[in-house]
């Protein structure tokens, strides 16, 4: 499993209820179900991915995360996870508020746009950076926004959403391994992973 | 449901099956129907395949669609040209795996394939009921199926599976008997007919009733309203396909001619196809049954019946795990209707999976080969088996 997902998995209490938004083929849910006995549900917009996840024996709804999250009652889950989908979310504030409505804690992870390699690429080539984490050209990217770790923290502060846990990581070639970055994460981390708590608490 | 009965490429089959009958209410105590009338005695024709395990925990009930029957898989004889209607799905190693599961499929009451319906003899007059047969509902059909399940000594069904009107029965089962169903797979279905679906059914019924030989339902001695029934079937058949599938299959191609006839012959392939399907249907189906079954489908309204108009309230009675599947080109029961039921399930915290499968073939897609579809059902049932400790290969 990808290193960022391993970090997320390590944060999840065994036996809890988990909603994974944009779960793709369900690898995190499958891992959590097997190793942490969670009761998990995923939401995935791509039919092929959703189909694969259900075929794995996971409980998954094929649909749009905005529409689908609305239907859950308040506090239906212990954790709501948004792993590497924030860049594609139209209205992150609304979505994160919804996540914290249906879940006690929410986990958000994203590729750190201001990683030094991206900065160097821009500086030296003058072109929009492409990286392993953001492997698209400007004209074919599904990502509608770029997220630096430092800006995400400010975003949470503005929303008065407490950051319960935070880790910045740098992954190696095969993604399964990585290291935690504590020194200048906004410069050296390829991914930021945050756990958010209830606003005003 | 349409006429797709296909052999699968693997050649795997449950082999020979036989139609059985279960009758209750012979001594007068029959079934009080939703209409208030009583039906007695009641016979259900059914077929089974696979083996019931010692704990009686591996039974799956398959509910057939509007004009289907209990012959879900396998063959009646060695030289039977066609297998049951869902032979693609039911059999050894198939998604509804008869090496693991005990499959039950019954005809519904009101039908004409061996279960009590308008063709049956009214014990009071010793004549066929005809249009004097009481109006039945999806709820009535399901209560009869429950009697059959009781009769087979099965307390809890591992799953109830069905498409279209069969899917309505699945939903009804899950809400009416929540403690007797572990899992439910409603396919290409709805919790209530749209005005459009009722409209098509009404036109189909009018086609039958406008046929003079229908004779107010009393035609068993005098000859059947074949033309009316054929037209009804043609209307139904159109709703089972899609614009795309018809374009793909027929477009505007002519049938057995190179020029237009300038009369009312079947010029186009699609006309000829519908006529053929209509005429073929007449050979196996009863016009009165068609009236009763379409009416039952039109009356079905899960939210009204169980939730005072609220689907959320209706599904608050349910406790099973659901797998809901819709198809992109199904315009008879479009995806928004499946999404509405999924919403009701989610709001109740039920375990539900949902997938809208991309398929160009319209409503009939659930009867056609589709790897995605197979994978969904197989994976879902695997999870249900694990949850219920149903063993792998060796059912007892």
XYZ file of C-alpha atoms in Angstrom:
597
model
C 0.000 0.000 0.000
C 1.150 3.537 -0.700
C 3.155 5.120 2.135
C 0.709 8.022 2.606
C -2.091 5.499 3.037
C 0.034 3.577 5.546
C 0.365 6.746 7.597
C -3.381 7.343 7.464
C -4.036 3.720 8.402
C -1.800 4.060 11.442
C -4.040 6.866 12.716
C -7.276 4.885 12.590
C -8.498 3.231 15.791
C -9.396 -0.439 15.391
C -13.092 -1.205 15.159
C -14.088 2.300 14.140
C -16.483 3.451 11.419
C -14.739 4.982 8.439
C -15.939 6.834 5.355
C -13.393 7.106 2.547
C -14.226 9.818 0.019
C -12.826 9.160 -3.432
C -11.799 5.656 -2.355
C -10.754 4.594 -5.866
C -10.457 0.799 -5.899
C -10.676 0.629 -2.121
C -7.121 -0.355 -1.169
C -7.150 1.707 2.030
C -10.589 0.437 3.013
C -9.561 -3.135 2.302
C -6.422 -2.711 4.401
C -8.332 -1.115 7.289
C -11.015 -3.782 7.136
C -8.470 -6.560 7.275
C -5.985 -5.116 9.767
C -8.118 -2.850 11.930
C -11.540 -4.493 11.711
C -13.150 -1.220 10.770
C -16.612 -0.911 9.291
C -15.933 1.085 6.169
C -17.793 2.713 3.342
C -16.319 4.325 0.284
C -17.579 6.811 -2.255
C -16.106 6.765 -5.730
C -17.208 8.588 -8.861
C -15.467 6.340 -11.395
C -17.603 3.345 -12.315
C -14.633 1.085 -12.986
C -12.971 1.873 -9.675
C -16.211 1.661 -7.693
C -17.007 -1.633 -9.381
C -13.608 -3.054 -8.534
C -13.967 -1.970 -4.931
C -17.389 -3.598 -4.570
C -16.078 -6.721 -6.269
C -13.399 -6.822 -3.548
C -16.229 -7.146 -1.057
C -16.194 -3.548 0.106
C -19.191 -1.384 0.754
C -18.930 1.382 -1.802
C -21.307 3.904 -3.348
C -20.702 4.894 -6.930
C -21.323 8.631 -7.024
C -20.200 12.170 -6.465
C -18.740 12.889 -3.028
C -20.623 16.175 -2.575
C -23.988 14.582 -3.286
C -23.335 11.351 -1.482
C -21.945 12.763 1.749
C -25.102 14.836 2.227
C -27.206 11.739 2.843
C -25.362 10.569 5.937
C -26.737 11.483 9.332
C -24.619 13.634 11.697
C -21.808 11.741 13.429
C -22.382 8.611 11.371
C -18.629 7.890 11.242
C -15.571 8.068 13.472
C -13.293 9.070 10.603
C -13.918 10.611 7.226
C -10.949 10.384 4.877
C -10.195 12.528 1.846
C -6.998 11.103 0.488
C -5.379 12.933 -2.418
C -8.596 14.377 -3.719
C -8.500 17.870 -2.244
C -6.888 19.243 -5.403
C -9.939 18.182 -7.369
C -12.558 19.445 -4.949
C -14.590 22.419 -6.132
C -15.417 23.819 -2.718
C -13.054 22.472 -0.049
C -14.534 24.491 2.782
C -18.041 23.129 2.296
C -16.736 19.622 1.858
C -14.563 19.696 4.979
C -17.450 21.084 7.016
C -19.619 18.244 5.708
C -16.884 15.751 6.572
C -16.803 17.079 10.130
C -20.575 16.923 10.308
C -20.793 13.237 9.414
C -17.548 12.237 11.149
C -15.857 12.935 14.458
C -12.415 13.343 12.898
C -11.411 13.897 9.339
C -8.210 13.037 7.557
C -7.049 15.052 4.558
C -3.961 14.336 2.496
C -2.604 16.058 -0.589
C 0.599 16.427 -2.596
C 2.538 19.446 -1.368
C 2.723 21.819 -4.309
C 5.594 23.893 -2.931
C 8.016 20.964 -2.710
C 11.448 22.260 -3.674
C 11.560 20.285 -6.922
C 8.379 21.999 -8.118
C 9.857 25.352 -7.118
C 13.087 24.654 -8.991
C 11.229 23.483 -12.060
C 9.286 26.717 -12.166
C 12.322 28.782 -11.444
C 14.573 27.210 -14.041
C 12.174 26.196 -16.786
C 9.516 28.853 -16.282
C 6.912 26.184 -16.914
C 4.100 24.763 -14.803
C 5.727 22.023 -12.733
C 5.032 18.353 -13.329
C 6.022 15.754 -10.790
C 5.373 12.161 -9.788
C 2.777 13.479 -7.336
C 1.179 15.864 -9.846
C 1.844 14.104 -13.135
C -0.292 16.244 -15.468
C 0.093 18.971 -18.023
C -1.867 22.173 -17.522
C -4.338 21.096 -20.198
C -5.161 17.628 -18.973
C -4.979 17.855 -15.222
C -8.017 16.884 -13.145
C -6.628 19.123 -10.403
C -8.328 22.468 -10.181
C -6.139 23.842 -7.407
C -2.662 23.508 -5.963
C -2.162 23.061 -2.228
C 0.962 24.009 -0.287
C 1.148 22.558 3.235
C 1.617 25.993 4.733
C -1.524 27.318 3.050
C -3.598 24.372 4.172
C -2.705 25.169 7.780
C -3.868 28.763 7.285
C -7.036 27.523 5.647
C -7.810 25.363 8.695
C -7.062 28.242 11.065
C -9.413 30.514 9.119
C -12.150 27.874 9.325
C -11.414 27.456 13.062
C -10.912 23.776 12.455
C -8.268 22.398 14.803
C -5.460 20.294 13.386
C -5.323 17.297 15.693
C -2.395 15.623 13.980
C -0.137 16.506 11.116
C 2.620 14.745 9.299
C 4.598 15.651 6.246
C 6.190 12.854 4.266
C 8.449 12.282 1.365
C 7.903 9.071 -0.534
C 10.418 6.994 -2.407
C 10.220 5.683 -5.920
C 7.900 2.818 -5.244
C 5.543 4.779 -3.036
C 5.365 1.979 -0.457
C 8.235 3.468 1.475
C 8.820 6.977 2.652
C 10.149 9.191 5.368
C 8.553 11.667 7.706
C 9.807 15.199 7.091
C 10.107 17.430 10.129
C 12.554 20.015 8.781
C 10.919 22.635 6.559
C 8.104 20.376 5.405
C 6.661 22.992 3.071
C 9.909 22.757 1.143
C 10.889 19.122 1.500
C 7.684 17.097 1.861
C 5.978 15.562 -1.145
C 2.737 14.996 0.801
C 0.945 16.604 3.717
C -1.410 14.532 5.847
C -3.679 16.204 8.383
C -6.188 15.032 10.925
C -8.818 17.646 11.646
C -11.072 17.832 14.693
C -14.383 19.474 15.410
C -14.448 23.251 14.840
C -14.349 25.309 17.986
C -13.377 22.394 20.206
C -38.318 -8.674 -18.996
C -37.244 -9.579 -22.435
C -36.508 -12.788 -24.247
C -32.812 -13.012 -23.620
C -32.076 -16.549 -22.674
C -28.521 -17.311 -23.334
C -26.109 -20.108 -22.796
C -22.873 -18.981 -21.332
C -19.582 -19.677 -23.038
C -18.240 -21.811 -20.226
C -20.851 -24.509 -20.712
C -21.284 -24.731 -16.943
C -24.819 -25.537 -15.957
C -26.839 -26.697 -13.005
C -28.021 -29.465 -15.338
C -31.523 -30.848 -15.128
C -34.068 -29.107 -12.940
C -37.737 -29.705 -12.403
C -40.654 -27.500 -11.617
C -42.240 -28.224 -8.250
C -45.419 -26.996 -6.642
C -46.274 -25.951 -3.122
C -49.904 -25.444 -2.189
C -51.357 -23.940 0.954
C -54.805 -22.937 2.127
C -56.479 -26.051 0.788
C -58.691 -26.340 3.830
C -59.960 -22.809 3.319
C -57.389 -20.833 5.294
C -55.725 -19.142 2.373
C -54.142 -15.758 2.003
C -55.897 -12.504 2.863
C -54.722 -10.180 0.131
C -53.887 -6.482 0.399
C -57.171 -5.842 -1.422
C -59.039 -7.490 1.454
C -60.143 -10.474 -0.602
C -59.063 -13.986 0.276
C -57.344 -16.381 -2.065
C -57.519 -20.091 -1.339
C -56.023 -22.452 -2.117
C -52.780 -20.917 -3.311
C -50.199 -22.784 -5.351
C -46.709 -21.571 -6.013
C -44.634 -23.237 -8.703
C -40.944 -23.152 -7.884
C -37.584 -24.578 -8.785
C -34.444 -25.045 -6.758
C -30.840 -25.748 -7.562
C -27.766 -26.273 -5.452
C -27.911 -27.905 -2.026
C -29.268 -26.558 1.205
C -26.567 -26.804 3.856
C -27.108 -28.492 7.213
C -27.682 -25.179 9.014
C -30.086 -24.057 6.290
C -28.214 -20.786 5.986
C -27.161 -20.738 2.344
C -30.492 -20.144 0.609
C -30.860 -17.385 -1.949
C -34.272 -16.471 -3.302
C -34.316 -15.151 -6.853
C -37.350 -13.083 -7.809
C -38.227 -13.062 -11.487
C -39.261 -10.030 -13.507
C -42.731 -9.233 -14.856
C -43.149 -12.029 -17.373
C -40.431 -14.365 -16.163
C -40.953 -17.602 -14.318
C -39.417 -20.021 -11.873
C -37.165 -21.574 -14.511
C -34.109 -19.563 -13.588
C -31.336 -21.930 -14.670
C -30.631 -25.360 -16.084
C -32.726 -27.505 -18.407
C -35.952 -29.457 -18.096
C -34.729 -32.314 -20.264
C -31.667 -33.553 -22.087
C -32.885 -32.105 -25.380
C -34.280 -28.867 -23.940
C -33.073 -26.197 -26.401
C -32.984 -23.367 -23.884
C -31.846 -23.003 -20.316
C -33.599 -20.947 -17.648
C -33.738 -17.161 -17.981
C -30.729 -16.345 -15.785
C -28.513 -19.269 -16.704
C -25.695 -16.783 -17.263
C -25.774 -15.894 -13.595
C -26.863 -19.053 -11.804
C -24.791 -22.221 -11.817
C -21.592 -23.828 -10.599
C -18.837 -21.228 -10.367
C -21.150 -18.454 -11.537
C -21.895 -15.353 -9.450
C -24.917 -17.084 -7.923
C -22.822 -20.150 -7.345
C -24.795 -23.351 -6.972
C -21.725 -25.028 -5.450
C -22.187 -22.668 -2.516
C -25.782 -21.585 -2.498
C -29.193 -23.163 -2.489
C -31.121 -21.225 -5.109
C -34.891 -20.927 -4.976
C -36.976 -19.271 -7.660
C -40.759 -19.266 -7.534
C -43.420 -18.001 -9.893
C -45.443 -15.179 -8.514
C -49.162 -15.415 -7.853
C -51.147 -13.761 -10.588
C -48.783 -15.320 -13.134
C -49.542 -18.090 -15.588
C -46.615 -20.458 -15.254
C -47.981 -22.788 -12.608
C -48.707 -20.485 -9.688
C -52.260 -19.507 -8.835
C -53.432 -16.817 -11.222
C -56.324 -15.880 -13.495
C -55.801 -19.081 -15.508
C -56.368 -21.210 -12.395
C -59.739 -22.673 -11.653
C -61.794 -20.809 -9.124
C -62.789 -23.546 -6.626
C -66.209 -21.952 -6.213
C -67.179 -22.118 -9.877
C -64.704 -24.679 -11.197
C -64.077 -22.246 -14.054
C -60.895 -20.262 -14.693
C -60.880 -17.108 -12.565
C -60.304 -14.853 -15.561
C -60.951 -11.233 -14.635
C -62.634 -12.402 -11.419
C -59.216 -13.165 -10.014
C -58.521 -10.760 -7.152
C -56.049 -7.957 -7.781
C -52.739 -8.923 -6.200
C -49.853 -6.740 -5.058
C -46.105 -7.144 -4.825
C -46.716 -7.515 -1.077
C -49.089 -10.415 -1.695
C -46.528 -12.091 -3.950
C -43.864 -11.775 -1.294
C -46.096 -13.105 1.474
C -46.686 -16.194 -0.660
C -42.958 -16.579 -1.212
C -42.484 -16.388 2.539
C -44.898 -19.284 2.966
C -42.797 -21.239 0.481
C -39.589 -20.400 2.334
C -41.252 -21.533 5.584
C -42.336 -24.725 3.866
C -38.731 -25.392 2.821
C -37.716 -25.041 6.467
C -35.604 -21.963 5.875
C -35.592 -19.390 8.601
C -33.345 -16.724 7.108
C -32.467 -16.166 3.478
C -28.832 -15.395 2.834
C -29.935 -13.088 0.051
C -32.909 -12.085 -2.042
C -31.982 -11.108 -5.590
C -34.003 -9.828 -8.508
C -34.301 -7.308 -11.305
C -37.122 -5.062 -12.434
C -40.425 -6.234 -10.901
C -38.289 -8.918 -9.226
C -36.317 -6.067 -7.676
C -39.542 -4.674 -6.233
C -40.087 -8.039 -4.543
C -36.528 -7.884 -3.213
C -37.195 -4.454 -1.679
C -40.506 -5.640 -0.279
C -38.829 -8.681 1.307
C -36.140 -6.550 2.916
C -38.631 -4.172 4.496
C -41.478 -6.571 5.270
C -39.333 -9.348 6.735
C -36.149 -7.615 7.922
C -35.162 -10.415 10.283
C -35.385 -13.036 7.562
C -33.055 -11.480 4.997
C -29.277 -11.024 5.397
C -28.687 -9.305 2.096
C -30.725 -7.862 -0.732
C -29.741 -7.177 -4.335
C -32.346 -5.027 -6.092
C -31.361 -4.633 -9.755
C -32.641 -2.146 -12.336
C -35.668 -1.433 -10.216
C -37.627 1.211 -8.351
C -39.519 1.719 -5.108
C -42.465 3.035 -7.119
C -43.423 3.353 -10.764
C -43.064 6.737 -12.386
C -46.064 8.174 -14.216
C -44.245 7.192 -17.411
C -43.961 3.539 -16.376
C -47.636 3.451 -15.353
C -48.539 5.104 -18.645
C -46.796 2.420 -20.693
C -48.463 -0.300 -18.649
C -51.850 1.305 -19.119
C -51.406 1.433 -22.886
C -50.390 -2.223 -22.815
C -53.453 -3.149 -20.760
C -55.723 -1.153 -23.041
C -54.318 -3.024 -26.024
C -55.440 -6.285 -24.419
C -58.807 -5.005 -23.287
C -59.507 -3.414 -26.667
C -59.109 -6.804 -28.355
C -62.714 -8.039 -28.793
C -61.688 -11.594 -28.002
C -60.605 -10.492 -24.540
C -64.311 -10.633 -23.662
C -63.892 -9.045 -20.231
C -61.349 -11.628 -19.321
C -63.588 -14.575 -20.082
C -61.929 -16.106 -23.110
C -60.490 -19.431 -22.002
C -63.237 -21.344 -23.811
C -63.588 -19.042 -26.800
C -60.068 -18.127 -27.894
C -57.477 -15.781 -26.515
C -56.904 -12.079 -27.259
C -53.691 -12.825 -29.051
C -53.456 -9.618 -30.966
C -54.016 -7.426 -27.928
C -51.436 -9.336 -25.934
C -48.919 -9.168 -28.763
C -49.337 -5.397 -28.970
C -48.991 -5.139 -25.181
C -45.763 -7.058 -25.412
C -44.488 -4.855 -28.206
C -45.043 -1.800 -26.036
C -43.305 -3.452 -23.112
C -40.436 -4.542 -25.296
C -39.758 -0.998 -26.444
C -39.386 0.115 -22.839
C -36.863 -2.669 -22.170
C -34.515 -1.462 -24.907
C -32.934 1.925 -25.435
C -32.588 4.400 -28.253
C -28.980 3.357 -28.631
C -29.601 -0.377 -28.579
C -32.395 -0.073 -31.146
C -30.245 2.081 -33.379
C -27.445 -0.418 -33.056
C -29.681 -3.437 -33.673
C -31.991 -2.086 -36.374
C -31.392 1.525 -37.251
C -33.785 2.165 -40.188
C -32.814 -1.009 -42.013
C -35.510 -2.641 -44.101
C -36.703 -6.184 -43.539
C -36.598 -8.569 -46.521
C -36.974 -5.781 -49.096
C -35.002 -3.085 -50.805
C -37.771 -0.511 -51.180
C -40.565 0.816 -49.040
C -43.812 -1.093 -49.554
C -46.194 1.862 -49.415
C -48.620 -0.246 -47.439
C -48.718 -1.413 -43.819
C -46.396 -4.333 -44.144
C -43.476 -4.466 -41.757
C -41.030 -2.444 -43.826
C -38.466 -1.865 -41.150
C -36.497 -4.479 -39.270
C -37.603 -3.012 -35.979
C -41.264 -3.483 -36.920
C -40.673 -7.036 -37.936
C -38.723 -7.699 -34.744
C -41.471 -6.327 -32.519
C -44.125 -8.330 -34.368
C -42.044 -11.457 -33.951
C -41.493 -10.810 -30.237
C -45.174 -10.063 -29.743
C -46.279 -13.248 -31.477
C -43.749 -15.385 -29.681
C -44.884 -14.015 -26.342
C -48.483 -14.964 -27.041
C -47.457 -18.605 -27.164
C -46.292 -18.609 -23.588
C -48.195 -15.937 -21.752
C -51.745 -15.294 -20.641
C -53.340 -11.919 -21.356
C -55.195 -11.718 -18.039
C -51.970 -12.459 -16.165
C -50.357 -9.589 -18.000
C -53.125 -7.283 -16.740
C -52.722 -8.443 -13.150
C -48.948 -8.354 -13.052
C -48.644 -4.896 -14.584
C -51.246 -3.623 -12.145
C -49.290 -5.083 -9.222
C -46.161 -3.323 -10.467
C -48.047 -0.029 -10.834
C -49.482 -0.299 -7.321
C -46.088 -0.918 -5.716
C -45.141 2.050 -3.572
C -42.696 1.148 -0.863
C -42.605 4.577 0.749
C -46.386 4.819 0.981
C -46.812 1.290 2.203
C -44.149 1.392 4.891
C -43.118 4.974 5.442
C -46.144 7.237 5.124
C -44.650 8.606 1.929
C -41.072 8.705 3.216
C -38.463 6.327 1.832
C -36.266 7.049 4.840
C -39.062 5.944 7.147
C -39.710 2.876 4.971
C -36.082 1.741 5.082
C -35.919 2.349 8.834
C -37.580 -1.071 9.057
C -34.774 -2.763 7.106
C -31.602 -4.242 8.511
C -30.022 -6.219 5.688
C -27.003 -5.303 3.607
C -27.874 -3.960 0.173
C -26.269 -4.025 -3.224
C -28.180 -1.699 -5.545
C -27.363 -1.716 -9.251
C -28.734 0.435 -12.048
C -27.812 0.737 -15.722
C -27.033 3.962 -17.545
C -29.412 3.459 -20.468
C -32.355 2.093 -18.461
C -35.093 4.615 -19.114
C -37.848 2.448 -17.610
C -36.307 2.574 -14.141
C -33.672 5.279 -14.474
C -30.742 5.626 -12.104
C -32.312 8.492 -10.151
C -34.809 5.967 -8.795
C -32.033 3.683 -7.549
C -30.244 6.669 -6.067
C -33.388 7.613 -4.175
C -33.535 4.185 -2.531
C -29.810 4.303 -1.770
C -30.352 7.658 -0.078
C -33.114 6.201 2.075
C -30.836 3.323 3.049
C -27.875 5.598 3.850
C -29.969 7.901 5.999
C -30.774 4.871 8.096
C -27.153 3.902 8.475
C -27.675 0.710 6.478
C -24.759 -1.016 4.811
C -25.315 -0.273 1.129
C -23.243 -0.527 -2.012
C -24.374 1.049 -5.235
C -23.102 1.046 -8.784
C -24.520 2.492 -11.958
C -23.173 0.233 -14.679
C -22.413 1.747 -18.048
C -24.438 -0.313 -20.509
C -26.105 0.679 -23.766
C -28.761 -2.053 -23.760
C -31.485 -0.359 -21.734
C -33.488 -1.970 -18.955
C -32.712 -5.459 -20.206
C -29.038 -5.044 -19.330
C -29.426 -7.143 -16.188
C -30.180 -10.174 -18.337
C -27.143 -9.805 -20.584
C -23.542 -10.918 -20.069
C -21.502 -8.257 -18.290
C -18.264 -8.855 -16.443
C -18.680 -5.792 -14.245
C -22.112 -6.951 -13.177
C -20.816 -10.449 -12.373
C -17.937 -9.037 -10.339
C -20.215 -6.847 -8.262
C -22.566 -9.651 -7.350
C -19.792 -12.140 -6.708
C -17.801 -9.750 -4.497
C -20.832 -8.642 -2.540
C -22.010 -12.198 -1.923
C -18.493 -13.252 -0.878
C -18.595 -10.624 1.835
C -22.076 -11.718 2.936
C -20.846 -15.336 3.093
C -17.888 -14.347 5.239
C -20.193 -12.425 7.565
C -22.510 -15.396 7.863
C -19.801 -18.056 8.022
C -20.967 -19.757 4.883
C -18.231 -22.138 3.854
C -16.526 -22.187 0.520
C -16.789 -25.052 -1.834
C -18.618 -27.758 0.015
C -22.204 -27.216 0.831
C -23.548 -30.211 2.687
